[in-house]
One Martini backbone bead per residue (centre of mass of N, CA, C, O) as a GRO file, in nm:
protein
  137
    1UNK     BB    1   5.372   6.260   2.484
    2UNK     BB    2   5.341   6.555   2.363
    3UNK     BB    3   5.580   6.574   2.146
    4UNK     BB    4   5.488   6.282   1.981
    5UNK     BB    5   5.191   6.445   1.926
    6UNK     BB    6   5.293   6.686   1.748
    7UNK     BB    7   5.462   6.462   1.551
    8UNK     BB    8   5.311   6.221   1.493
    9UNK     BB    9   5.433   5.935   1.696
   10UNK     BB   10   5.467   5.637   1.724
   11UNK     BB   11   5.439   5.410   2.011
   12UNK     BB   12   5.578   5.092   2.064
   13UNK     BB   13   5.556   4.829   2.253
   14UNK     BB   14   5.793   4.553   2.386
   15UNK     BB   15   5.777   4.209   2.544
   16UNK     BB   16   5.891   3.884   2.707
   17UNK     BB   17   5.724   3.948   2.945
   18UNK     BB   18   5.842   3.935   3.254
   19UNK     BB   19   6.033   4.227   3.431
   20UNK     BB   20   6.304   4.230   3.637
   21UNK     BB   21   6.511   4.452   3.807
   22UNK     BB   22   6.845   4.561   3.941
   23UNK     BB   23   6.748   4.876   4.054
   24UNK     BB   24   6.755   5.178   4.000
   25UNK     BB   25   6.452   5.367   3.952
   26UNK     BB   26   6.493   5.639   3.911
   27UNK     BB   27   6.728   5.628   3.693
   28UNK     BB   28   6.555   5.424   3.513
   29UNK     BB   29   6.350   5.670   3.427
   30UNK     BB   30   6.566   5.893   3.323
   31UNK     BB   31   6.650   5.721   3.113
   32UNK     BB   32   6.414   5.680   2.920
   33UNK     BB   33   6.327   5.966   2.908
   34UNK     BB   34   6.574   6.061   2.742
   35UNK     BB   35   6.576   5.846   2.531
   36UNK     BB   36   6.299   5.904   2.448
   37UNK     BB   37   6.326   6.241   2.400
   38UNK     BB   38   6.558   6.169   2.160
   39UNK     BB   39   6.392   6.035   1.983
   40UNK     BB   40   6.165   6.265   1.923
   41UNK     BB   41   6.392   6.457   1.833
   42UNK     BB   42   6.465   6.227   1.561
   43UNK     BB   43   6.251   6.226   1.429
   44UNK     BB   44   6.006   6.226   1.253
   45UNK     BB   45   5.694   6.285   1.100
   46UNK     BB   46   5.520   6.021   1.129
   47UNK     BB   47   5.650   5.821   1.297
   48UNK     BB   48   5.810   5.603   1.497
   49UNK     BB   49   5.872   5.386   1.795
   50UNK     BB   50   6.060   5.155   1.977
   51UNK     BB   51   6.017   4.959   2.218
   52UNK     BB   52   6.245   4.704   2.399
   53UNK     BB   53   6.182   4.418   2.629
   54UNK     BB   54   6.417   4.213   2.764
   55UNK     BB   55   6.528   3.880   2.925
   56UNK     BB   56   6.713   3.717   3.112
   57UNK     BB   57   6.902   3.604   3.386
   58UNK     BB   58   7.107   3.839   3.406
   59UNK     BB   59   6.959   4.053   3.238
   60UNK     BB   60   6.847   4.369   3.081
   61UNK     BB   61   6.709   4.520   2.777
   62UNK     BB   62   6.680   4.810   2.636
   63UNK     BB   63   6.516   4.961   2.325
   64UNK     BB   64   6.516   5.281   2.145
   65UNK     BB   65   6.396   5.309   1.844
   66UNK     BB   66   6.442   5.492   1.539
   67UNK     BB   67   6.384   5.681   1.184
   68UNK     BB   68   6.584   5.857   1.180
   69UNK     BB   69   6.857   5.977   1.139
   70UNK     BB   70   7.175   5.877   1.113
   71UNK     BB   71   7.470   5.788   1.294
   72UNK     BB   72   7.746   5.779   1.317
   73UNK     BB   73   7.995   5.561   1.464
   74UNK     BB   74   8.189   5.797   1.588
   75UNK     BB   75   7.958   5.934   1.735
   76UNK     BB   76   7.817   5.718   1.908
   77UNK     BB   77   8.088   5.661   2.093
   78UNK     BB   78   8.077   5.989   2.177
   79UNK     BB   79   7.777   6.059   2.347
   80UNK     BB   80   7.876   5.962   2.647
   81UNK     BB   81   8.123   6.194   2.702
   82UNK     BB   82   8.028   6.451   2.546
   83UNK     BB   83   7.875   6.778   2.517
   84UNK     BB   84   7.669   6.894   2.294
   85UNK     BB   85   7.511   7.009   2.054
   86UNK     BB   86   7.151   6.954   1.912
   87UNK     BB   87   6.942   6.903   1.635
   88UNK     BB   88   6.622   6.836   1.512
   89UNK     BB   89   6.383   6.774   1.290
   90UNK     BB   90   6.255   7.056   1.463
   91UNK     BB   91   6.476   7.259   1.603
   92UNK     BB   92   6.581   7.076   1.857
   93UNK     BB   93   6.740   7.126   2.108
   94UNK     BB   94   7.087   6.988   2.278
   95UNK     BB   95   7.350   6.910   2.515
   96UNK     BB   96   7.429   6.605   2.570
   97UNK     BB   97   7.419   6.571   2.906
   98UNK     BB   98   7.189   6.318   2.924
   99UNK     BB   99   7.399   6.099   2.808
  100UNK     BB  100   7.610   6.128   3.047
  101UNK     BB  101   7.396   6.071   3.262
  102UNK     BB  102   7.337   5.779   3.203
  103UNK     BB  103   7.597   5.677   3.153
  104UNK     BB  104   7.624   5.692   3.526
  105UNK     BB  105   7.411   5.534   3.591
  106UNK     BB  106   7.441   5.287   3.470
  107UNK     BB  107   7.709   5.220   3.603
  108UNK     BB  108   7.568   5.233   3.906
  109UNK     BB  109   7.411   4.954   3.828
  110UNK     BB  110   7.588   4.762   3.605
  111UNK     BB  111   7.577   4.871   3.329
  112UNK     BB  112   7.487   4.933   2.968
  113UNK     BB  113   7.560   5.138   2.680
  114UNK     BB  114   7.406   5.229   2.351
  115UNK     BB  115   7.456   5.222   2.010
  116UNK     BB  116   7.291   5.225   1.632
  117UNK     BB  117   7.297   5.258   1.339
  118UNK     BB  118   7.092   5.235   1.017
  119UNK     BB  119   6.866   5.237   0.745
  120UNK     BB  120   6.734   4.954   0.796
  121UNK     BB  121   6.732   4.991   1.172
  122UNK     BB  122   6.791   5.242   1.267
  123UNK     BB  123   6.799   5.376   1.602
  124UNK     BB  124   6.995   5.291   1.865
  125UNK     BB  125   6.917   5.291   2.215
  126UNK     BB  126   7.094   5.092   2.445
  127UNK     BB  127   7.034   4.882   2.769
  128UNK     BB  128   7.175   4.744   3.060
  129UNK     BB  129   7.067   4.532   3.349
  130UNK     BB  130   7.008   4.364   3.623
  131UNK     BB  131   6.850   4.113   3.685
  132UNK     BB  132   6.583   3.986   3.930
  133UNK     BB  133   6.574   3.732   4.079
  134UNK     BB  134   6.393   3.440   4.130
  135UNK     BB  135   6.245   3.258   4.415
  136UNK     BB  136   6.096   2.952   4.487
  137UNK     BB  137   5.876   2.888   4.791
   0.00000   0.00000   0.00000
């Protein structure tokens, strides 16, 4: 990602195996981008961000961790409703469009979406998807 390499951010990716959700596709590509978008432009330069993916039987979670600002508990309840202004840790612009059309997405696919904030654990953006059974033949 361009911004990721101009902010010097490194991007670190984990996961507990094969994950296999029951979603489109293009739409959870749409929240990627839009997530992993918003941590870089929140990020601190020469920062970190986190992607991890975890299933279990029923669920898939990705979760989008940076460790730029903390967000307040009131706005974070609040940024998947109404869009507003935003600007980056190097006044990058964003009307909050993008994280309502997440939330839209999630809802027709059937997850969940949201964030969580604080000093020690970064900011988190996280969503859950129905996991894709596998049946063995």
């Amino acid at each position: 990602h361009p911004a990721a390499m101009k902010k010097n951010i490194q991007v670190e990716f984990e996961h507990n195996g094969d994950i296999i959700a029951f979603a489109d596709e293009n739409m959870v590509l749409t929240i990627l981008r839009n997530l992993l978008s918003n941590a870089i432009k929140f990020s601190f330069e020469k920062g970190m961000i986190r992607i991890l993916a975890e299933s279990n039987h029923d669920m898939v979670m990705l979760k989008i961790i940076n460790y730029g600002p903390i967000i307040p508990l009131d706005v974070c309840k609040g940024l998947f409703h109404s869009g507003f202004i935003q600007t980056g840790t190097q006044n990058e612009k964003g009307t909050g469009l993008g994280l309502q059309i997440c939330s839209e997405f999630i809802r027709q696919n059937k997850g969940k979406i949201g964030c969580s904030s604080n000093p020690t654990d970064g900011t988190t953006f996280w969503f859950s998807i129905p996991a894709m059974e596998l049946h063995a033949e």
